[in-house]
């Protein structure tokens, strides 16, 4: 099943405020990332995957059962 960052966060029973705190960012920034994940830098995507206990592939390429990986739309910013 393909999950979004929001769904992974909810599955781990974390609030947006908790995620923002763990990432060292303002909650508004994190909320924006859940709405527009293509704006997440590769470094922060790696941190998100680590916090959620998933592979970076689960964040970048969501797998739909029985199908090829689906690009989640993340166009990582390198900075």
Tab-separated table of C-alpha atoms in Angstrom:
chain	number	residue	atom	x	y	z
A	1	UNK	CA	0.000	0.000	0.000
A	2	UNK	CA	1.298	3.450	-0.884
A	3	UNK	CA	1.362	5.829	2.066
A	4	UNK	CA	1.884	9.561	2.173
A	5	UNK	CA	4.136	11.279	4.695
A	6	UNK	CA	0.996	12.288	6.608
A	7	UNK	CA	-0.193	8.661	6.735
A	8	UNK	CA	3.217	7.414	7.914
A	9	UNK	CA	3.231	10.108	10.635
A	10	UNK	CA	-0.258	9.210	11.785
A	11	UNK	CA	0.601	5.500	11.800
A	12	UNK	CA	3.442	6.328	14.218
A	13	UNK	CA	0.965	8.369	16.311
A	14	UNK	CA	2.983	11.564	15.958
A	15	UNK	CA	1.505	15.036	15.691
A	16	UNK	CA	2.674	17.611	13.198
A	17	UNK	CA	4.067	19.578	16.135
A	18	UNK	CA	6.106	16.576	17.300
A	19	UNK	CA	7.489	16.002	13.801
A	20	UNK	CA	8.415	19.666	13.443
A	21	UNK	CA	10.174	19.565	16.817
A	22	UNK	CA	12.143	16.446	15.907
A	23	UNK	CA	13.165	18.063	12.613
A	24	UNK	CA	14.060	21.394	14.221
A	25	UNK	CA	11.663	23.355	12.031
A	26	UNK	CA	8.525	25.461	12.540
A	27	UNK	CA	5.271	23.512	12.504
A	28	UNK	CA	3.996	25.629	9.592
A	29	UNK	CA	6.957	24.469	7.500
A	30	UNK	CA	6.198	20.841	8.312
A	31	UNK	CA	2.511	21.324	7.517
A	32	UNK	CA	3.479	22.794	4.153
A	33	UNK	CA	5.681	19.758	3.466
A	34	UNK	CA	2.787	17.385	4.053
A	35	UNK	CA	0.775	19.355	1.498
A	36	UNK	CA	3.644	19.866	-0.981
A	37	UNK	CA	6.293	17.167	-0.362
A	38	UNK	CA	8.243	18.194	-3.454
A	39	UNK	CA	9.593	21.119	-1.432
A	40	UNK	CA	11.452	18.894	1.062
A	41	UNK	CA	15.240	18.845	0.781
A	42	UNK	CA	16.922	15.453	0.454
A	43	UNK	CA	18.507	15.913	3.881
A	44	UNK	CA	15.175	16.535	5.574
A	45	UNK	CA	13.561	13.655	3.640
A	46	UNK	CA	16.243	11.357	5.078
A	47	UNK	CA	15.507	12.718	8.576
A	48	UNK	CA	11.763	12.193	8.093
A	49	UNK	CA	12.327	8.596	6.985
A	50	UNK	CA	14.523	7.989	10.026
A	51	UNK	CA	11.993	9.488	12.451
A	52	UNK	CA	9.174	7.460	10.927
A	53	UNK	CA	11.255	4.272	10.879
A	54	UNK	CA	10.854	3.752	7.158
A	55	UNK	CA	13.230	3.539	4.238
A	56	UNK	CA	13.965	6.678	2.239
A	57	UNK	CA	12.521	4.658	-0.652
A	58	UNK	CA	9.202	4.567	1.219
A	59	UNK	CA	9.234	8.363	1.276
A	60	UNK	CA	10.540	8.960	-2.249
A	61	UNK	CA	9.093	5.955	-4.092
A	62	UNK	CA	5.848	4.671	-2.639
A	63	UNK	CA	5.071	1.095	-3.721
A	64	UNK	CA	1.579	0.119	-4.681
A	65	UNK	CA	1.031	-3.589	-4.055
A	66	UNK	CA	1.828	-5.587	-7.152
A	67	UNK	CA	2.953	-2.565	-9.173
A	68	UNK	CA	6.113	-0.666	-9.923
A	69	UNK	CA	7.203	2.004	-7.401
A	70	UNK	CA	5.371	5.287	-7.736
A	71	UNK	CA	7.371	8.493	-7.529
A	72	UNK	CA	5.790	10.426	-4.663
A	73	UNK	CA	6.433	13.710	-6.415
A	74	UNK	CA	9.457	14.652	-4.357
A	75	UNK	CA	11.786	16.739	-6.478
A	76	UNK	CA	14.536	17.066	-3.938
A	77	UNK	CA	16.336	20.329	-3.438
A	78	UNK	CA	20.051	19.855	-2.994
A	79	UNK	CA	21.013	22.252	-0.195
